[in-house]
Coordinates of C-alpha atoms and ligand atoms in Angstrom, one line a residue:
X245 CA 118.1 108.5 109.4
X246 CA 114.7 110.4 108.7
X247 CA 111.9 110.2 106.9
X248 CA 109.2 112.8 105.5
X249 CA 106.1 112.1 103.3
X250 CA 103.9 114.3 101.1
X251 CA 100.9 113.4 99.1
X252 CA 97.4 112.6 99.0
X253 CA 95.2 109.5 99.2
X254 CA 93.6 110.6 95.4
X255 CA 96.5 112.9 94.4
X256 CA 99.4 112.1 91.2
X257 CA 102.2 110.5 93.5
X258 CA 102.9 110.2 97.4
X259 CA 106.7 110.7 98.0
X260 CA 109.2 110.3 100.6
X261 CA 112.5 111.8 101.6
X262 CA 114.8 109.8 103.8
X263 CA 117.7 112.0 105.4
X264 CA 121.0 111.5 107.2
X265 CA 121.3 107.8 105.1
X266 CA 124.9 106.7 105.4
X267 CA 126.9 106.5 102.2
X268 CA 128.1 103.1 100.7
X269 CA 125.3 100.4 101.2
X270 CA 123.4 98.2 98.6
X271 CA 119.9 99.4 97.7
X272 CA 117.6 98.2 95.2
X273 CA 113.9 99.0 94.1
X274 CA 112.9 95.6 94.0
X275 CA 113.3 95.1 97.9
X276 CA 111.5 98.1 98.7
X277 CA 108.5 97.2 96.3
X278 CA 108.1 93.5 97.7
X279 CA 107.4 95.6 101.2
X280 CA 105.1 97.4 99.1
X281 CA 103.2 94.1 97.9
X282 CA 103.7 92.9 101.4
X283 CA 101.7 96.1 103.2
X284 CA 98.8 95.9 99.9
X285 CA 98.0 92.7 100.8
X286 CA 96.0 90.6 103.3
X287 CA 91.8 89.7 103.4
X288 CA 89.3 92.4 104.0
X289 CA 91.3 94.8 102.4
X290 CA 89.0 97.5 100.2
X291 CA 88.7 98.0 96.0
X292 CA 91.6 100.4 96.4
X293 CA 94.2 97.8 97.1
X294 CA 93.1 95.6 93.7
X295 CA 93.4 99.3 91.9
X296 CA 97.5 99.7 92.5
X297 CA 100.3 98.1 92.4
X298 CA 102.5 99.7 94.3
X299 CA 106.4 100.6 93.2
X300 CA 108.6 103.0 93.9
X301 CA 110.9 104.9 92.1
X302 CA 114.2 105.7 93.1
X303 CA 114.8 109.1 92.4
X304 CA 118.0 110.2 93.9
X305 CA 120.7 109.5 96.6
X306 CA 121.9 106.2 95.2
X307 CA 124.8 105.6 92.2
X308 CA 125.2 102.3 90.7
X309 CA 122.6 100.7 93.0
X310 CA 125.1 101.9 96.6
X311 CA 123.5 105.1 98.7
X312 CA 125.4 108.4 98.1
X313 CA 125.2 109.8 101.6
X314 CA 122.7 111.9 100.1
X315 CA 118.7 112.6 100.5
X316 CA 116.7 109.3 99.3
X317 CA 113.9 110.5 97.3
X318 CA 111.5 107.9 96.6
X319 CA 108.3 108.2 95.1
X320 CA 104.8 105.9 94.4
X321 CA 102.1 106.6 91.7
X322 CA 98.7 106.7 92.5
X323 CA 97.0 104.7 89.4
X324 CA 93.6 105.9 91.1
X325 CA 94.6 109.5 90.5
X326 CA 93.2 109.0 86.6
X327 CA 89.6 109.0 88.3
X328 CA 90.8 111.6 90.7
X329 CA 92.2 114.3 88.4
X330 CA 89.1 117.2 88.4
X331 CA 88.4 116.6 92.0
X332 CA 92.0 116.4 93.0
X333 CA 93.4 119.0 91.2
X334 CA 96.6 121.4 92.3
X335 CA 95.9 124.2 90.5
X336 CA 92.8 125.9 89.1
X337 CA 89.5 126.5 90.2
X338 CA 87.1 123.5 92.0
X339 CA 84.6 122.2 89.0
X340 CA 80.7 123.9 89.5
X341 CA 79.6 119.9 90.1
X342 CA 82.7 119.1 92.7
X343 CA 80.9 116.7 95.4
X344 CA 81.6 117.8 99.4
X345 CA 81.9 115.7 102.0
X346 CA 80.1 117.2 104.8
X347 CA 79.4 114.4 107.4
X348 CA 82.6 113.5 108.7
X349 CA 83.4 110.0 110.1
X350 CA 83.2 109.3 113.5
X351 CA 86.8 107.5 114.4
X352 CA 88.5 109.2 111.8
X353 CA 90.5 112.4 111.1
X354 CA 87.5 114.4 109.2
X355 CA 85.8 116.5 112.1
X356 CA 88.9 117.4 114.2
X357 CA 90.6 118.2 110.7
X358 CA 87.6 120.1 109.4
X359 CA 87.4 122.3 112.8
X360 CA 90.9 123.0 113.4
X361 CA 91.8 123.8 109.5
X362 CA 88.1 125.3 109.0
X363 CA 87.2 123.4 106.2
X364 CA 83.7 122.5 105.3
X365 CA 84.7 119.9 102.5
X366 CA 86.2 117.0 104.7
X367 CA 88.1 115.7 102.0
X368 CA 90.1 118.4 102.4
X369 CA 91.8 116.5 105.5
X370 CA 90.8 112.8 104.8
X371 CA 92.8 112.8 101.7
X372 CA 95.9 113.4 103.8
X373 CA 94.7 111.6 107.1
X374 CA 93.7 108.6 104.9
X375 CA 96.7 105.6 106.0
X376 CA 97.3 105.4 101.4
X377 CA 100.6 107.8 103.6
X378 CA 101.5 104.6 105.0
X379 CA 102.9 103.3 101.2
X380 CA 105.3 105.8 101.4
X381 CA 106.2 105.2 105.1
X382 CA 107.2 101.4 104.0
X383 CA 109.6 102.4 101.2
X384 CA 111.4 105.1 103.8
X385 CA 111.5 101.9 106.1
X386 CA 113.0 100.0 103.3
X387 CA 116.0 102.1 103.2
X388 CA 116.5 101.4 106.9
X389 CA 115.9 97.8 106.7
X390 CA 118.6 97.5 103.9
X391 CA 121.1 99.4 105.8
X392 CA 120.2 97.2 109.1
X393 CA 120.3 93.7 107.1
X394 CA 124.3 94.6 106.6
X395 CA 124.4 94.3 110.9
X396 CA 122.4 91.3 110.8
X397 CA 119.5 92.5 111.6
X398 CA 115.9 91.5 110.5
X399 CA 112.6 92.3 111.1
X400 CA 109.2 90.4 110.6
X401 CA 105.5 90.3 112.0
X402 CA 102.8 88.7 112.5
X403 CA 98.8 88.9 112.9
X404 CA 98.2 87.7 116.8
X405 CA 94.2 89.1 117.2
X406 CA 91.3 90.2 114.7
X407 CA 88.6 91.2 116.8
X408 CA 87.4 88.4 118.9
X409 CA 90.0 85.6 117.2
X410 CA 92.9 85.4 118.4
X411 CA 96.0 82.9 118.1
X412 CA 95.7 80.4 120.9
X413 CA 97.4 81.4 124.7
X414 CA 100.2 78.7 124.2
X415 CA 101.3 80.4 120.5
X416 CA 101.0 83.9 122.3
X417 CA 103.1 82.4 125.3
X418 CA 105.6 82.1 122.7
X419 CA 105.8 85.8 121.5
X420 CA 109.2 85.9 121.6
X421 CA 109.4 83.2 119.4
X422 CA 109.9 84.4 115.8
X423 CA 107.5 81.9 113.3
X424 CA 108.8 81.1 110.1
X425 CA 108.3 83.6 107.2
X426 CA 106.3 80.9 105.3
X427 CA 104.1 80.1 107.8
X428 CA 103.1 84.1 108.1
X429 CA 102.6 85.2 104.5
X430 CA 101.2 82.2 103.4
X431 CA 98.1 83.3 105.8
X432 CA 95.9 85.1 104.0
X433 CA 95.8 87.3 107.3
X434 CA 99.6 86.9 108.2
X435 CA 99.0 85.0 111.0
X436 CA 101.0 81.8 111.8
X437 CA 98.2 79.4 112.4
X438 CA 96.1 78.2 110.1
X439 CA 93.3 77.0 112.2
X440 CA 93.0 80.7 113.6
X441 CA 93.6 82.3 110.1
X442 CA 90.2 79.9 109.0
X443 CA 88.8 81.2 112.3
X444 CA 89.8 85.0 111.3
X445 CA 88.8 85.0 107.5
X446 CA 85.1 83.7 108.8
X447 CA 84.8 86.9 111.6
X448 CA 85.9 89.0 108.4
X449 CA 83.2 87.7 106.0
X450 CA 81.0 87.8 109.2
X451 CA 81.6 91.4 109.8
X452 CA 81.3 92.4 105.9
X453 CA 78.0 90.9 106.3
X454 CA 77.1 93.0 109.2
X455 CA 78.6 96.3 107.4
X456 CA 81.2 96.5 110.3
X457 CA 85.0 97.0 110.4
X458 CA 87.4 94.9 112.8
X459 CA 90.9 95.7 114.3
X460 CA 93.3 93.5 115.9
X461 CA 96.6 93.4 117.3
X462 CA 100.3 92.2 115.7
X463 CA 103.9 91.3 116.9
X464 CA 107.0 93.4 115.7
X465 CA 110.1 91.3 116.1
X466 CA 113.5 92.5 115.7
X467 CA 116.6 89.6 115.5
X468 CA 119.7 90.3 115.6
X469 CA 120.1 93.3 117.7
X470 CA 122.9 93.2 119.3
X471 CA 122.9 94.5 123.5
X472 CA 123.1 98.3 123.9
X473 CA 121.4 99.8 121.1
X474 CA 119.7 103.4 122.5
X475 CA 120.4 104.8 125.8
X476 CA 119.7 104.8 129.4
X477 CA 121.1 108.1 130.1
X478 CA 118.2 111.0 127.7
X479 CA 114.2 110.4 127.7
X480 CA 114.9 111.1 124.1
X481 CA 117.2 108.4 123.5
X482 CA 115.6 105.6 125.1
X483 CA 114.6 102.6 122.4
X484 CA 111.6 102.0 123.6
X485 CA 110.4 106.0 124.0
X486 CA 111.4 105.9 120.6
X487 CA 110.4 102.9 119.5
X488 CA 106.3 103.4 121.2
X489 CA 106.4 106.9 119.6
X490 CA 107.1 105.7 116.0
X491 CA 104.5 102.6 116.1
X492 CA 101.4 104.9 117.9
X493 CA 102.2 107.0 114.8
X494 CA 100.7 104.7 112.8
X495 CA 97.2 106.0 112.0
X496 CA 94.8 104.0 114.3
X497 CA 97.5 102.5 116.5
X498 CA 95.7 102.6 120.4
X499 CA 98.2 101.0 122.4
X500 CA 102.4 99.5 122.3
X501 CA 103.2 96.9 124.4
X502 CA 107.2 95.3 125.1
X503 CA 107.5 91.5 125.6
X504 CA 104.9 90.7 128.1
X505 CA 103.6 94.4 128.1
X506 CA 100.7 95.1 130.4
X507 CA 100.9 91.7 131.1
X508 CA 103.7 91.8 133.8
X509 CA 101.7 94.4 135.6
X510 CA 99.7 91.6 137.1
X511 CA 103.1 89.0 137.8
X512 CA 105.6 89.0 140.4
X513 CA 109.5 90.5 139.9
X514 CA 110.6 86.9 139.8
X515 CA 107.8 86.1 137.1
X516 CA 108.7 88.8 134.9
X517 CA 112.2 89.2 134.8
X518 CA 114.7 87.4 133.1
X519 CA 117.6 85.4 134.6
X520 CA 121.0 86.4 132.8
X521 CA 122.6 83.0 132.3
X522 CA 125.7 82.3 130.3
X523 CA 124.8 81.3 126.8
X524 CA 125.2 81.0 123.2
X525 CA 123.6 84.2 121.7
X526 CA 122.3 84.5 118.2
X527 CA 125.7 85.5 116.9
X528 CA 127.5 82.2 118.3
X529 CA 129.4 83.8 120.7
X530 CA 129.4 83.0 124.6
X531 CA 128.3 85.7 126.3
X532 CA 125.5 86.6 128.9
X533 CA 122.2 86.6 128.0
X534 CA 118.8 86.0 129.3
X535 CA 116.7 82.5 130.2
X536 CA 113.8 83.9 128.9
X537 CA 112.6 87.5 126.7
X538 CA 109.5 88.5 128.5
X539 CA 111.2 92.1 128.4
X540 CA 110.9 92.2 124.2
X541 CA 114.6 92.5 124.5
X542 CA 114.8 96.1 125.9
X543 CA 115.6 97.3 129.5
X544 CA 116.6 100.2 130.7
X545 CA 115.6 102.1 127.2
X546 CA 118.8 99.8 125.4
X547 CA 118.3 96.5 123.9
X548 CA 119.4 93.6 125.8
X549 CA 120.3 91.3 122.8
X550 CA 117.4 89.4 123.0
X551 CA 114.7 89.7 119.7
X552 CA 113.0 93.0 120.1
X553 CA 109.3 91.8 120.4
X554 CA 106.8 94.5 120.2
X555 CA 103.1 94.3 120.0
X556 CA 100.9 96.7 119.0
X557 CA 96.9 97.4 118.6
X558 CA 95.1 98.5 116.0
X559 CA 91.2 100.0 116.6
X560 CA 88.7 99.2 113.9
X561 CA 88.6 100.9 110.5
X562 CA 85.9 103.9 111.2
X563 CA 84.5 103.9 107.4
X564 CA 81.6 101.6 107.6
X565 CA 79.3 100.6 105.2
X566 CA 76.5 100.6 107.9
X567 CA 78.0 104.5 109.2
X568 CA 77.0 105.7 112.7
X569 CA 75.5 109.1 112.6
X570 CA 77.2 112.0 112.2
X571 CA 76.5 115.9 111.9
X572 CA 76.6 117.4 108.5
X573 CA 78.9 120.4 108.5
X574 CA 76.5 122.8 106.3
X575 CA 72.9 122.0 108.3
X576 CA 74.3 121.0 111.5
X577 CA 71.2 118.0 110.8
X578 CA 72.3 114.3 112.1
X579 CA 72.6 112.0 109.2
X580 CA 74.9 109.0 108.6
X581 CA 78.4 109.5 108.4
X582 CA 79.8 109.4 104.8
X583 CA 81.6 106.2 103.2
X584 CA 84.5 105.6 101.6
X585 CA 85.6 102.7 99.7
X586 CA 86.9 101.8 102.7
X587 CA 89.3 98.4 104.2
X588 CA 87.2 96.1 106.4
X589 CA 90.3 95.5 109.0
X590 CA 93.8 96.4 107.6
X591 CA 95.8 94.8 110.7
X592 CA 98.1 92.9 108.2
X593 CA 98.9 95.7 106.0
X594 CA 99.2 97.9 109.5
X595 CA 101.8 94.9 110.8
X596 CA 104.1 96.1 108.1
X597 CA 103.9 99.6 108.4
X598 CA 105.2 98.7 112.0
X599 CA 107.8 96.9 110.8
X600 CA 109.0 99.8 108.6
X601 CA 108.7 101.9 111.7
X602 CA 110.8 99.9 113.7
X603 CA 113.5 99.6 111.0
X604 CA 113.8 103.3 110.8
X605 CA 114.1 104.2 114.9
X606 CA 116.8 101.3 115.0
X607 CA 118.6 102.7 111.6
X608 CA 118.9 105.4 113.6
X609 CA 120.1 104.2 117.1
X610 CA 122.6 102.7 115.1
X611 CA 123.9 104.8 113.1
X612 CA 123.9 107.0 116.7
X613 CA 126.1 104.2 118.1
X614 CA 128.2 103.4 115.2
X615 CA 128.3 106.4 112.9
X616 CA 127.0 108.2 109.8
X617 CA 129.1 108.7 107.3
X618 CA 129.5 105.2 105.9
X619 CA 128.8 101.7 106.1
X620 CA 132.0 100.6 105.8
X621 CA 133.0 103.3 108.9
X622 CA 129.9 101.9 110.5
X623 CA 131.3 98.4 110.2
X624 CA 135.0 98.8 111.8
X625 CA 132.8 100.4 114.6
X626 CA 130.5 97.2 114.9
X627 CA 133.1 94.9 114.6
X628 CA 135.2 96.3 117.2
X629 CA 132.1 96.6 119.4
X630 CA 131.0 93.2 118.8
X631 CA 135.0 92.1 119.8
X632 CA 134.9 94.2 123.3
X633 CA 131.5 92.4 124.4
X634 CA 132.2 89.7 126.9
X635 CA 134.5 87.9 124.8
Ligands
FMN63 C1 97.3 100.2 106.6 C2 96.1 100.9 107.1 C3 95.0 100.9 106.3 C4 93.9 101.6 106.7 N1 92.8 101.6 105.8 C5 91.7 102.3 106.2 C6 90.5 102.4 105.4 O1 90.5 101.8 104.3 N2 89.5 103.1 105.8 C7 89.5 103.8 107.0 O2 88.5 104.4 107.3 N3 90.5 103.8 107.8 C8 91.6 103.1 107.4 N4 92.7 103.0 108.3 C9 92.6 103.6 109.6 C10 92.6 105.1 109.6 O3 93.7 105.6 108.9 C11 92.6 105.6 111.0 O4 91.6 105.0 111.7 C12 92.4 107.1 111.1 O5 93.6 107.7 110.6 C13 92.2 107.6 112.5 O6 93.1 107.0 113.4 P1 93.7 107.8 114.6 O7 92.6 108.2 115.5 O8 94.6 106.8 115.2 O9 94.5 108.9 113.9 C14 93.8 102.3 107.9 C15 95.0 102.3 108.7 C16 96.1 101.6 108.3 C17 97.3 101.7 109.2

């Protein structure tokens, strides 16, 4: 399974393609548009996110509410194209009055863009470098998720750091530990503790007040992955090569961590790894698996049937509405960077995007593993798998 996206940040519609989808599973809009609330939501988000509601249209590969086997198209309006329609335009010529932006944004896209395309109008990249992509990336993920949920699998996150807060040592400790749904979107910030999502709206208001941004860092988990998912044996097939490549994608993703991450560069062998025991594993059976999940249930580029745990961190949003300086394209003069209506810290919403990136790269391994055409051939496959495990 693949994904592609096209549109702008201010254009009509982004869209999304999702490829190789196997025939035969139960799909429906609603479940991809509550991801869609779930990535437009969280504090310190900017006016854009009250402008849309986001929902997607389904406009091919699925009969009667069941996948085809066929290309997914999906697609999401942009309400704020209205305002957007002279400036944004796809055909014709630019109106006499169009407004450049000529002082690109340190920490974004804009100069790199504007060099490399030789553009002088930055909006000419930041439309398409602007994360508004990442809407589309979520409904693609929903696909995957739906096809995944008929293995057992799910996937959640959670909020762990927003600038200087962060959830207490003892809750980190516990990263494998998957927190209940409630208790990460009823946070405002989608983080499971309450004093630190008090402590986390403050250093938001704190840093509106300032004109600053904030990043922060959030937990992927995977459940219900059973052992052997990816491969040992091809770079290109490893879970977490995969995995690490698909998350950093995320515009303004700096780093990837698995279960104790950088961490267990600091810890003995005995501290890190852990003990294969005899045990009950999340599907009931007996079977071997492991005393403890500091490895984010993958070794050896497979998972290990322990939760995938995957953190991830996000830098600060560059728009600020205190900019640094810049360089202005046309007079080479310094002046301050231009401003966007612009997120003060979009770590929640970016917590989601991850999840939709995981769904897709472990759509993929399985339907690698257990095959493309169909579910229900996907299924026998599973099933007979899941009987030749240690039984
Ligand atoms: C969900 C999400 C929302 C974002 N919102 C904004 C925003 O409102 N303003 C902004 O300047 N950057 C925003 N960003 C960050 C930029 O997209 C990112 O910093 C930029 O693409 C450059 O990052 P890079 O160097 O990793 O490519 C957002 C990122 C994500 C994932």
């Amino acid at each position: 399974m693949q994904y592609t996206t096209a549109g702008e940040s201010h254009g009509a519609k982004l869209v999304t393609i999702v490829t190789d989808v196997p025939a035969g599973f139960a799909l429906a809009s609603e479940r991809i548009n509550s991801d869609l609330a779930r990535r437009q939501s969280g504090y310190g988000r900017g006016g854009r996110m009250s402008i849309e509601t986001d929902k997607a249209q389904i406009l091919s590969g699925l009969r009667f509410g069941r996948t085809l086997g066929t290309p997914i198209a999906l697609e999401i309006a942009n309400k704020d194209w209205q305002n957007w329609q002279e400036r944004m335009a796809t055909e014709g010529v630019a109106p006499a009055n169009l407004k450049i932006e000529t002082a690109p944004r340190p920490g974004h896209a804009d100069l790199a863009g504007a060099q490399k395309l030789g553009r002088n109008d930055c909006r000419d990249i930041l439309e398409r470098a602007s994360a508004r992509e990442t809407a589309a990336r979520v409904a693609a993920g929903a696909v995957a998720r739906a096809y995944l949920a008929n293995f057992g699998v799910e996937i959640s996150s959670y909020v762990t750091r927003i600038g200087k807060v962060a959830l207490p040592p003892e809750l980190i400790a516990r990263k494998q530990a998957v927190f209940s749904t409630e208790k990460i979107e009823n946070s405002a910030v989608r983080c499971p503790d309450a004093k630190t999502t008090d402590a986390i709206i403050l250093a938001i208001d704190d840093a509106r007040t300032k004109g600053e941004s904030l990043g922060g860092c959030f937990n992927v988990v995977a459940t219900g992955v059973v052992p052997g998912i990816g491969h040992f044996a091809q770079a290109s097939k490893r879970l977490d090569s995969q995995m690490a490549a698909a998350i950093v994608s995320i515009p303004a993703i700096k780093g990837v961590e698995f279960g104790l991450g950088f961490a267990s560069g600091s810890l003995f062998g005995s501290e890190v790894h852990d003990a294969i025991v005899i045990g009950e594993a999340g599907d009931g059976r007996i079977q071997p698996i492991r005393a403890t999940n500091n490895a984010g249930g993958i070794e050896g580029g497979m998972s290990n049937g322990e939760s995938i745990v995957i953190s991830a961190v996000m830098k600060p949003i560059p728009t600020l509405t205190s900019p640094l300086r810049t360089v202005d394209l046309l007079t080479h003069q310094s002046r301050e960077a231009s401003k966007e209506r612009s997120d003060i810290v979009a770590v929640p919403a970016c917590a989601i995007v991850a999840e939709a990136e995981c769904a897709m790269v472990l759509a993929n391994a399985y339907i690698d593993k257990f095959g493309a055409d169909t579910l229900a051939d996907a299924l026998v496959a599973f099933n007979n798998y899941i009987d030749r495990l240690i039984k």
